[in-house]
Structures are given as C-alpha cells and as structure tokens.
Coordinates of C-alpha atoms and ligand atoms in Angstrom, one line a residue:
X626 CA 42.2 24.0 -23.7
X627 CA 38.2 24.4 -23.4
X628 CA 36.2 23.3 -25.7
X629 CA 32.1 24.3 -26.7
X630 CA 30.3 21.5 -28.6
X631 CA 27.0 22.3 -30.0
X632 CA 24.5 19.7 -30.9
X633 CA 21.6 21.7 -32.7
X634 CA 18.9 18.6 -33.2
X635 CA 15.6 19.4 -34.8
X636 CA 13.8 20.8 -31.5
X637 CA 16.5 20.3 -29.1
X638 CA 20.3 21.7 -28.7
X639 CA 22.7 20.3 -26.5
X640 CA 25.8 21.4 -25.4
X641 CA 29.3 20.7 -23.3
X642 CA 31.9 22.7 -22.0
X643 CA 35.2 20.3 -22.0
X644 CA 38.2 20.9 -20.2
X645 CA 40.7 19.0 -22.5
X646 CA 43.4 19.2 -20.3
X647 CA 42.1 16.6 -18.0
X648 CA 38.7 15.4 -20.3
X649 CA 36.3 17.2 -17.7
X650 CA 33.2 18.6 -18.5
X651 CA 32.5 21.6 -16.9
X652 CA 29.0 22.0 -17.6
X653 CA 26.7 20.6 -19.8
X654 CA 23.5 21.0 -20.6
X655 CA 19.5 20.4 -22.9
X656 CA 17.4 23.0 -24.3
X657 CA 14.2 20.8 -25.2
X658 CA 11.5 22.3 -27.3
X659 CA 12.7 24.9 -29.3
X660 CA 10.2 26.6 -31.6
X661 CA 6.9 24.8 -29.3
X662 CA 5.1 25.3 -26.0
X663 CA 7.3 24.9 -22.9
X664 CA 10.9 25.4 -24.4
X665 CA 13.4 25.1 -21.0
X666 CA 16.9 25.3 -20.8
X667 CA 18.7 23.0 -18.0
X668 CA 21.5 23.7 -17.0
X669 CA 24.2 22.0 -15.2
X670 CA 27.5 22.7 -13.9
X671 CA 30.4 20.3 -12.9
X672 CA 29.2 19.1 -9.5
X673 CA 25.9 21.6 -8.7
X674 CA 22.5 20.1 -9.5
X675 CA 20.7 20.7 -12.7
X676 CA 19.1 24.4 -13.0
X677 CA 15.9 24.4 -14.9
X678 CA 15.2 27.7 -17.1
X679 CA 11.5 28.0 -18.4
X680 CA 11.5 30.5 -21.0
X681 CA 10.0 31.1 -24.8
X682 CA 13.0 30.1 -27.0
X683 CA 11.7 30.8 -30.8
X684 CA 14.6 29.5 -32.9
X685 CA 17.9 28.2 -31.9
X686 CA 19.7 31.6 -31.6
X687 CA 17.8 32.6 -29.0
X688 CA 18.5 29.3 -27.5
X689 CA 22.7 29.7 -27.9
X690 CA 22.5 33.1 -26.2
X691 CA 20.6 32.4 -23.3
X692 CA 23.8 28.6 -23.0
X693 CA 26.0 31.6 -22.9
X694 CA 24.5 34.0 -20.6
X695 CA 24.5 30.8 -18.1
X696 CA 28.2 29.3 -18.4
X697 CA 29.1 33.0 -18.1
X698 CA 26.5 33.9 -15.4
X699 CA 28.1 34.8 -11.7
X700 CA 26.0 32.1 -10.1
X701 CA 25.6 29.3 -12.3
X702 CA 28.4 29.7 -14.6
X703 CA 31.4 27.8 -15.1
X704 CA 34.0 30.6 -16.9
X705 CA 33.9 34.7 -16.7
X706 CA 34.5 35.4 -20.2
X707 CA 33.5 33.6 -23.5
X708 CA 36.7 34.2 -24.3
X709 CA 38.5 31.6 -22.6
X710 CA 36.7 29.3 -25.0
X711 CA 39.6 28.3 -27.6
X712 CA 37.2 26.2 -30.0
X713 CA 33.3 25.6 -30.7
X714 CA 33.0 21.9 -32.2
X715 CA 29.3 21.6 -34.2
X716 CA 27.7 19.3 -35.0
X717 CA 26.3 19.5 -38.8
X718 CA 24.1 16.7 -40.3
X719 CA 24.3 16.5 -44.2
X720 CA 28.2 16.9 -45.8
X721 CA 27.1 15.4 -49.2
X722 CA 29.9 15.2 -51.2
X723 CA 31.2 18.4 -50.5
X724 CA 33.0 16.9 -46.8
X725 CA 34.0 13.5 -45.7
X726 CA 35.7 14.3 -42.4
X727 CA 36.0 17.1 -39.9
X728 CA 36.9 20.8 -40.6
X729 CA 37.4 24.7 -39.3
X730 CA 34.9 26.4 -40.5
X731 CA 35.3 29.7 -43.4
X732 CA 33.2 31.1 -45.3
X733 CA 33.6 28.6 -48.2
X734 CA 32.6 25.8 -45.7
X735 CA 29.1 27.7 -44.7
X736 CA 28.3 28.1 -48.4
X737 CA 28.6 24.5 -48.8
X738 CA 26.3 23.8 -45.5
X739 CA 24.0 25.9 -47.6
X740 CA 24.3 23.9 -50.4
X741 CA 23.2 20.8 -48.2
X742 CA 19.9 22.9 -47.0
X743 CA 17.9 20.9 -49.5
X744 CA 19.5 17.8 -48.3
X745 CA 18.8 18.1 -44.4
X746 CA 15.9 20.9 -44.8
X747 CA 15.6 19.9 -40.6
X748 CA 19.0 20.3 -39.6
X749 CA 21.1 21.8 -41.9
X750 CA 19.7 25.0 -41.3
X751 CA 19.8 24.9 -37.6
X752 CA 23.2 23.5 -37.7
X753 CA 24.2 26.8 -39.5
X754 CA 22.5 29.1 -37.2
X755 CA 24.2 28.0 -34.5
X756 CA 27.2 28.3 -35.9
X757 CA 26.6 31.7 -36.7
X758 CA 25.3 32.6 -33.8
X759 CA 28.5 31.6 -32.3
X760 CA 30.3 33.5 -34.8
X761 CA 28.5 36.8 -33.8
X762 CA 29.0 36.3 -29.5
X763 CA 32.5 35.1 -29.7
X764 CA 34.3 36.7 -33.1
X765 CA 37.6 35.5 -33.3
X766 CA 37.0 31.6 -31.6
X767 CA 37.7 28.7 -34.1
X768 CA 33.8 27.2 -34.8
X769 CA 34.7 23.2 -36.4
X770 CA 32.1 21.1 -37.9
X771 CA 31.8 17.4 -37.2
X772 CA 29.8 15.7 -40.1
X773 CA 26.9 13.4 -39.3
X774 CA 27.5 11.7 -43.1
X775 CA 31.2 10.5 -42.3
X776 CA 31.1 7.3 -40.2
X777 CA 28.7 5.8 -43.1
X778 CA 31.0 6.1 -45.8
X779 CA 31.8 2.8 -45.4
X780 CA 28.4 1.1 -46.9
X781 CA 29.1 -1.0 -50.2
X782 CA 27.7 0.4 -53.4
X783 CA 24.8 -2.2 -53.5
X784 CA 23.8 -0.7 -50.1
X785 CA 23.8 2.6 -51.1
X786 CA 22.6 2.7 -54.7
X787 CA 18.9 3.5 -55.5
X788 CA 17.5 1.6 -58.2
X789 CA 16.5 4.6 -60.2
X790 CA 18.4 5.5 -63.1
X791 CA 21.9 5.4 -63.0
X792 CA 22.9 8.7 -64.7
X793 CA 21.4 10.4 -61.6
X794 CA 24.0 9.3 -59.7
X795 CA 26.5 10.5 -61.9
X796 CA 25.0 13.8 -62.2
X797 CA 23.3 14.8 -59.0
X798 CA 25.6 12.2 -56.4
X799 CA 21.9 11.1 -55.4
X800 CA 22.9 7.8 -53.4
X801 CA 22.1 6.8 -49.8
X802 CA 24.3 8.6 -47.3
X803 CA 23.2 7.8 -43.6
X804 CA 23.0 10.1 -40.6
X805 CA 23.4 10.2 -37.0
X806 CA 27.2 9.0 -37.8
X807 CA 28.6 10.5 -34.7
X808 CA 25.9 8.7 -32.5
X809 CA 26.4 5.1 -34.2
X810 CA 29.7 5.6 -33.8
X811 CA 30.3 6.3 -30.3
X812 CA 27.8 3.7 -29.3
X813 CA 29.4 0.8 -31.5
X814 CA 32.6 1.6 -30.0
X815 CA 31.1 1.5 -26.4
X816 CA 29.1 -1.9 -27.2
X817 CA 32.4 -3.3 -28.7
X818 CA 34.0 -2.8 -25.1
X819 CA 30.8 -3.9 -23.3
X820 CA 31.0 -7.1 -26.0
X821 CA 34.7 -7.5 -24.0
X822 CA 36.3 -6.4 -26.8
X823 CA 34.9 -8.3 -29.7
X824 CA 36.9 -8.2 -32.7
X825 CA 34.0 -10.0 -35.0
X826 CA 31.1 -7.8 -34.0
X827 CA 27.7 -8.0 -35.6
X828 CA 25.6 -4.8 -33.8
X829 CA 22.5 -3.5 -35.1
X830 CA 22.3 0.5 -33.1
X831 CA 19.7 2.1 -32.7
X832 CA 19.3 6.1 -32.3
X833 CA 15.9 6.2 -31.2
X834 CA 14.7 10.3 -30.9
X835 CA 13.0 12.7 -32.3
X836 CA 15.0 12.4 -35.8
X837 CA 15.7 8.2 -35.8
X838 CA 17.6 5.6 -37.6
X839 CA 19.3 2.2 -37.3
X840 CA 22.8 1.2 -38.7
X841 CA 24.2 -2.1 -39.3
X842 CA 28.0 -2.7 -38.1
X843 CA 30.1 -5.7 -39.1
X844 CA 33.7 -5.3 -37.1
X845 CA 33.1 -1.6 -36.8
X846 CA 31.9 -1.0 -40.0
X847 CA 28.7 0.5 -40.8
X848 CA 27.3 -1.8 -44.2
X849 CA 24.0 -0.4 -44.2
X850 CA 21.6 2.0 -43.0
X851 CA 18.1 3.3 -42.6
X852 CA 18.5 6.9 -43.8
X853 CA 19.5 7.6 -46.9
X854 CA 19.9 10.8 -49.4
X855 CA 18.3 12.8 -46.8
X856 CA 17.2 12.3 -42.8
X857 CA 13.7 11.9 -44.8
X858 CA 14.2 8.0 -44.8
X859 CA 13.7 4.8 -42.8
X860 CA 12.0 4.9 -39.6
X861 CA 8.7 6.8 -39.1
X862 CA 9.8 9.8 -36.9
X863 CA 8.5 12.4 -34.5
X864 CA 7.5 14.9 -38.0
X865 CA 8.7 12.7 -40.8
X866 CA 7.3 9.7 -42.5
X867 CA 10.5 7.6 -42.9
X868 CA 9.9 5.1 -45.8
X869 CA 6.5 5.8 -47.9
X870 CA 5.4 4.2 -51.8
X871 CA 7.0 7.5 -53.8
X872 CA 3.9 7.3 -55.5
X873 CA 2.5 9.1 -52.7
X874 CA 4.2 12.1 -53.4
X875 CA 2.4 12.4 -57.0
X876 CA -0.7 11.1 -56.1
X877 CA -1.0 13.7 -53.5
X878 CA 0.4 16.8 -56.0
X879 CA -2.8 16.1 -58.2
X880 CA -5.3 15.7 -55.8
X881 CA -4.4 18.7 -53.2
X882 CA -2.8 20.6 -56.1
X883 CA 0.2 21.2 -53.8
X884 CA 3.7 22.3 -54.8
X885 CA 7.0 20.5 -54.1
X886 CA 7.7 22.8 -51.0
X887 CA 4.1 21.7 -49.7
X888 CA 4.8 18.0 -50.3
X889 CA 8.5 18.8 -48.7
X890 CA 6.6 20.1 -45.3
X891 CA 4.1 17.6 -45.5
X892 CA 6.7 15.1 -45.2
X893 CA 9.5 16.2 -43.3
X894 CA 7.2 18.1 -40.6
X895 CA 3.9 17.2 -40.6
X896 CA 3.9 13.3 -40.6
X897 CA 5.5 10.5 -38.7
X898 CA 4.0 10.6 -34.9
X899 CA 2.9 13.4 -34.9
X900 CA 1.0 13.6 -38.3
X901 CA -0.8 9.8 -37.9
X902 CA -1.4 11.1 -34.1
X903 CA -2.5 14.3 -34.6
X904 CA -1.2 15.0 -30.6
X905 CA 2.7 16.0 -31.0
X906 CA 6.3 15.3 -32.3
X907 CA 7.1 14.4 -28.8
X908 CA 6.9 10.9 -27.7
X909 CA 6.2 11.2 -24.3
X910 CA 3.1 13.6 -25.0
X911 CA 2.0 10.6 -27.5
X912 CA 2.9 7.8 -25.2
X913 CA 0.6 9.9 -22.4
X914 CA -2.2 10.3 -24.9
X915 CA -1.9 6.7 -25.3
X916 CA -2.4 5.6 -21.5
X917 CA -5.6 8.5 -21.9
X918 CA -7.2 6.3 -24.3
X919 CA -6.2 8.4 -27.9
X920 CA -6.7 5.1 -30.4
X921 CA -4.7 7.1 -33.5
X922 CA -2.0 7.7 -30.3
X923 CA -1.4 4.0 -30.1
X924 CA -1.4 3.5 -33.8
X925 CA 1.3 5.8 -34.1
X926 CA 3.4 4.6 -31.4
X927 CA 2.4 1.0 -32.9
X928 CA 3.7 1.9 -36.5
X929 CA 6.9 3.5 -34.9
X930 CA 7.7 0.1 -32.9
X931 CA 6.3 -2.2 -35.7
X932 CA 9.0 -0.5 -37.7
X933 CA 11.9 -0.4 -35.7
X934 CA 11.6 -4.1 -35.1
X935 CA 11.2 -4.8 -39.1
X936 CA 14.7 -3.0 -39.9
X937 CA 15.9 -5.0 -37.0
X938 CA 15.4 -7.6 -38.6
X939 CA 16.7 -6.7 -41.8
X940 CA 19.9 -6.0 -40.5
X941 CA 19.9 -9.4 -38.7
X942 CA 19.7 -11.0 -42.0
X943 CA 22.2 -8.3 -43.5
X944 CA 24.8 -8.8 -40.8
X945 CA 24.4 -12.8 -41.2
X946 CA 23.2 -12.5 -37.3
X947 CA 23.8 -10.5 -34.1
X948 CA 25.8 -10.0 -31.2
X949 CA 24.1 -6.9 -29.8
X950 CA 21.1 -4.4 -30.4
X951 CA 22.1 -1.4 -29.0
X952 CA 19.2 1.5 -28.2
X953 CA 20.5 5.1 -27.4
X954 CA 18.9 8.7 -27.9
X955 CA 16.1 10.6 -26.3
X956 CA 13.4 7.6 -26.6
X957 CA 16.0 4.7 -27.2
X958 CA 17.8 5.5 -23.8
X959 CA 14.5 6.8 -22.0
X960 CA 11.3 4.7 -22.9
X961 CA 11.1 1.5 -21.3
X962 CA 7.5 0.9 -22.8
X963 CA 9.0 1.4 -26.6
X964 CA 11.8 -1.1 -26.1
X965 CA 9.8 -3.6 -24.5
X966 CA 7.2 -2.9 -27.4
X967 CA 10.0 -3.4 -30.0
X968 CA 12.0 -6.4 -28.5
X969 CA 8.2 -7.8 -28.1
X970 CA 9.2 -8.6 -31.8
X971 CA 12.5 -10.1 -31.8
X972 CA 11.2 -12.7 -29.4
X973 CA 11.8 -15.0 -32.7
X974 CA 15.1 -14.1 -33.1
X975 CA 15.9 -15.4 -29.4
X976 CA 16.1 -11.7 -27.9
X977 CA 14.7 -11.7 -24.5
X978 CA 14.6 -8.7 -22.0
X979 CA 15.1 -8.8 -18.6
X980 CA 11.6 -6.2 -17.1
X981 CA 13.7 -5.0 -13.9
X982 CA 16.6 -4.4 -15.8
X983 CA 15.0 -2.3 -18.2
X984 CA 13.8 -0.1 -16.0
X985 CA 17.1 1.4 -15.1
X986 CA 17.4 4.8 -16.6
X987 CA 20.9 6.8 -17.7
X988 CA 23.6 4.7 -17.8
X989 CA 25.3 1.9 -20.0
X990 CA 23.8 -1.5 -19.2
X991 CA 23.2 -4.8 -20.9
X992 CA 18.8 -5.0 -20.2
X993 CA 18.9 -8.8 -22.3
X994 CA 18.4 -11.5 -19.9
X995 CA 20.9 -14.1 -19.1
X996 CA 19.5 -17.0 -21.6
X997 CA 19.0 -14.0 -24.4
X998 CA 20.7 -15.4 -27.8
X999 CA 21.6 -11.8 -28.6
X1000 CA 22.4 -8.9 -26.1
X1001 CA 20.3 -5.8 -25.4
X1002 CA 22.2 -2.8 -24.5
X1003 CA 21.6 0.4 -23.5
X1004 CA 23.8 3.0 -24.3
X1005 CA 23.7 6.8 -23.4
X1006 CA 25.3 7.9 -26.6
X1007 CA 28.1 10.5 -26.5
X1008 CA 28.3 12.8 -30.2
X1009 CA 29.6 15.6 -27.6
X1010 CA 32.6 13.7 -26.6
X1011 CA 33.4 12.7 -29.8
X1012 CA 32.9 16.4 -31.8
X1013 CA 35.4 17.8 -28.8
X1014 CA 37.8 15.5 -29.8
X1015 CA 38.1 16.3 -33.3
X1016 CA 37.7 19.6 -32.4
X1017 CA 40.7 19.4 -30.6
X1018 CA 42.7 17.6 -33.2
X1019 CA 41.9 19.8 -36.0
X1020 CA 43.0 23.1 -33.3
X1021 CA 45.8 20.8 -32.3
X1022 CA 47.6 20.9 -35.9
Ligands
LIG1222 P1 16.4 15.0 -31.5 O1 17.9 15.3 -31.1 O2 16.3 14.4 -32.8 O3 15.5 16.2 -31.3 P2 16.4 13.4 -29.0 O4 17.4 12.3 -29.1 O5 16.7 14.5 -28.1 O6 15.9 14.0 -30.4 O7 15.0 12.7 -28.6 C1 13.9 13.5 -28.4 C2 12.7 12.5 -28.2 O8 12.9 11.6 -27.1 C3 11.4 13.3 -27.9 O9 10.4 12.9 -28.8 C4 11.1 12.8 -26.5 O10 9.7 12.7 -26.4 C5 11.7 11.5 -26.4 N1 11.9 11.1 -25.0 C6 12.7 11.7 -24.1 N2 12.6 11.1 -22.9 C7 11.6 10.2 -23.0 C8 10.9 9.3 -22.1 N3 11.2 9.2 -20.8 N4 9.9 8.5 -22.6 C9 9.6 8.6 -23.9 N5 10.2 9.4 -24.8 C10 11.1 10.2 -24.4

C-alpha cells in the first residue's frame, strides 16, 4: 500500500510518499515560500540527493501539481502513474466540533472544513485546496483528513474555558481548542522514549515555525495549551500577533475605521515578526536583518523569545515541574540562536544548554548539559508519519 501525506502549512507544504508495506518513504519532500519571492520545491527521492526546483508557485495548487509532476517524473520520480497511490492522508488544522478523530473525506466532510474557514482563516483554506487539488489529479483515490484539534481534547474545562460569558459556550462552542496536535504528539511520544520510557512525564513541546505554539503534557496528556479557539493565539508568530489586550481590536476599529475583515488581516497576517519587524514572516530573513544592524529586527525576534520562555514557564508551574522541553518545527529544530535566546531564560529554572551540542542540526538529540535539572531536547517532529498511519487504518477497515 502507498501512501501520499500532504502537510499544507501557511507558506509551506510538505509531503511523503510511504510504502506501508515495509514503512519506507519513497520520496519526500518541502515547497517553502508559497505565495512570496523565491518559492522552490526540493525534492528527494529514497536514496538520490535532494533536487532543488526554483520556480513561482502562487497558491498551493500550483504547488501540489508541480509534487506530482516530480514523483511521476522519468528522472526524479519514484512511481509511473499516480495511480498506484491507494490513499492521500491530509493534514487539516481546525475540526471544531464537527470532528474529533480521523476520517475519508466526502463531500459532507469538505463542507464542514468550510465551516471551520473562520476558525483557521490560515490553514483551513489551504488545507482544503490541497485536498481538492488532489481530488482533480487523481479522481477516484481515497483523500483522509488527520485533525490538528484531536490530540488536545484532553485539556480540563478550566484550561479551556474563556472567562467571557458562559452562554457563548453553549451557543457558539467558543472554547480553547489547541493546534499542532499531530506535531505535539509525535514529539511527546519520541521524548517519552528518549526519557527511557518514563511513565510520569512532565514535557513542555514546543512547535516553533512559522504558525507556533507550546503544549503542556502530564503522562501523555496534553492539559493545557497556547492556542486556543483559533491558531490566532499564544505565541507571537511569523504574521500573527499571538496574545494581545482584546481591547486592541476596538480601539483600533474607531480610530482606523476598519472593518472586522481588516482587523482579521491585520492580525492573522500582518503582525507578529513580520508586522513589529517590518522585514518578513520568515525568521531567518529577520534573524539576518538582525546580524545587519535592523533595531525593530531584534525587537521582534526579542518579543518572540521573551515569549516563548514566559509560557515555559507557565507550564512549568502548570505541570508542577519538568522532565523535558522539547523544541521541534522549522525554527524549533533549526535556529540555534532562538533556543539559546530562549533557554537564556530558564537559567532560573535550572535549564542549562550544552553550546556544542546545540549546534547539531536534524536529528533527535538531548542539547541540555549533563548537570541541567531539566532536559533539552531536540526533536525533528514527524505529523507525516503519523497522518500515513491513520490513513492506513481508516483504508485498512
Ligand atoms: P509552517 O509549517 O508554519 O509554515 P515551519 O515549521 O515550516 O512553518 O517553519 C517555517 C519557519 O522556520 C520559517 O519562518 C523559517 O524562517 C524558520 N526556519 C527554518 N530554518 C531556519 C533556520 N535555520 N534558522 C532560523 N529559522 C529557520
């Protein structure tokens, strides 16, 4: 059985070609900056090097045909038809109340996706054009959704509640949710095995990209969490501006006389790095203008790492302590500078990094140093490997 998982991020789409028979991946692969300057697709197949393919990619259609035209390609490609794909596994970020676990997808279950566009206005949309696109180059082939909401249906009420009026739950199931599920859960259940196993884990992970957040796990189970009703809250992020007084909002409607959608941009694609910046969403074009001497660079990067380390040490407090801090995604797994930065922070909660350590890049490794009170790992998290195998499970029955 071969299995395509799609990972449609904000500005970035990954993908995986699995070989469930014998759990191989047979190419995989990173389209990075779709919709801005210098969008690339690279490429790699099962044992050949890494193809690099500069081209305009507007949206993420254009983005899914040009994955296909390469696993299908004579030189690079891994199969001769798309038809030998039995099952595309997608990733899709908000399930609200409408989903609470995995699920083929019909027409009833893309109208609900709709439903969630308000919800996840970054990644509910792109979640659905992929899956479209699919739909339209391989008619026929199973597409399955994976929900990012699921592995944070665990939280207790008083973790999830918002202390506006209770009637709004009732009526509009307006409540924290939590995203990145997949990601916190693959990388708790790696840093349970790096922990040797431990039964009574405290970890605090944290998915550090362009969209971020940071979950809480006691013994596997997520209590609490930075986002919330929508990807909109916690951390400041590469276009959004994470927690903010709500006051803002109205304050800002008066004086700009702006509508809800405008206050809706402002927030979800027009803050964060990039907005206090006024560089780019991407980190390492901040970080650069940084080292160049930008001052509102550094503030931004400065607010982002400030940040970081304050929920950290929330969830220290939440958890009752820590075994572990685990950093994964594009910046979490990459960026040596932002996790010294951060764990620059946590010096007070015993954490101490080990600088040569650190500077290994792109696999799973423990960066704390011997005498740390709490361990530091790095994780290259793995949503891929998980959405193939409920893809296959939910094919299976
Ligand atoms: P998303 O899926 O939300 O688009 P990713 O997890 O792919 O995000 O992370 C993308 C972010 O990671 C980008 O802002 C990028 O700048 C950052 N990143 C990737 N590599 C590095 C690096 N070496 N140093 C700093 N930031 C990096």
């Amino acid at each position: 059985m071969k299995i395509l998982v799609i990972n449609c991020g904000s500005s970035s789409l990954k993908y995986q070609l699995y070989n469930m028979d014998n759990g191989d991946v047979m190419a995989k692969g990173l389209v990075e900056r779709i919709g801005i300057d210098g969008s690339n697709l690279q490429h790699t197949p099962a044992g050949k090097d890494k193809i690099v393919f500069e081209q305009p990619l507007p949206d993420h259609s254009a983005a899914i045909k040009l994955v296909m035209d390469k696993l299908t390609d004579a030189d690079c490609g891994v199969i001769s038809d798309l038809s030998e794909i039995n099952g595309v596994g997608h990733r899709v970020v908000h399930g609200s109340k409408y989903f609470s676990k995995s699920c083929i997808v019909t027409e009833e279950v893309k109208d609900a996706i709709r439903k969630c566009f308000d919800l996840g206005p970054l990644h509910n949309p792109a979640n659905l054009m992929g899956i479209e696109a699919c739909e339209k180059l391989m008619p026929g082939t199973p597409q399955i959704t994976v929900f990012d909401t699921a592995f944070h249906q665990t939280m207790p009420e008083k973790a999830y509640m918002y202390a506006i009026p209770y009637e709004y739950y009732e009526k509009y199931d307006i409540r924290r949710y939590g995203f990145h599920g997949t990601s916190h859960k693959y990388i708790t259940s790696r840093a349970i095995e790096m922990l040797g196993g431990k039964k009574d884990s405290k970890i605090i992970t944290c998915h550090l990209g362009n969209g971020s957040s940071i979950a809480a796990v006691k013994d596997g189970k997520v209590i609490d969490t930075t986002m919330g009703l929508t990807p909109l809250e916690g951390l400041v992020m590469g276009t959004r501006c994470g927690d903010i007084d709500p006051a803002i909002v109205l304050y800002l409607m008066n004086k700009e006389n702006l509508s809800t959608q405008d206050v809706d941009t402002i927030m979800n694609k027009k803050s964060g790095v990039l907005g206090v910046s006024g560089v780019s969403s991407d980190f390492r074009d901040v970080e650069s203008a940084m080292n160049e001497g930008n001052k509102r660079a550094k503030l931004a990067l400065d607010m982002f790492h400030y940040k970081v380390a304050k929920y950290i040490g929330e969830y220290f407090v939440a958890l009752g302590g820590a075994n572990a801090i685990v950093f994964t995604a594009g910046l979490g797994e990459n960026s040596k500078t932002s996790r010294l930065a951060i764990c620059e922070y946590l010096k007070c909660l015993g954490v101490e990094i080990d600088a040569e350590k650190n500077g290994i890049r792109g696999e799973e490794i423990d960066i704390a140093s011997a005498d740390s009170k709490i361990r530091v790992l790095v994780i290259p998290t793995n949503e891929e490997l998980m959405i193939a195998q409920d893809t296959k499970e939910l094919l299976d029955k």
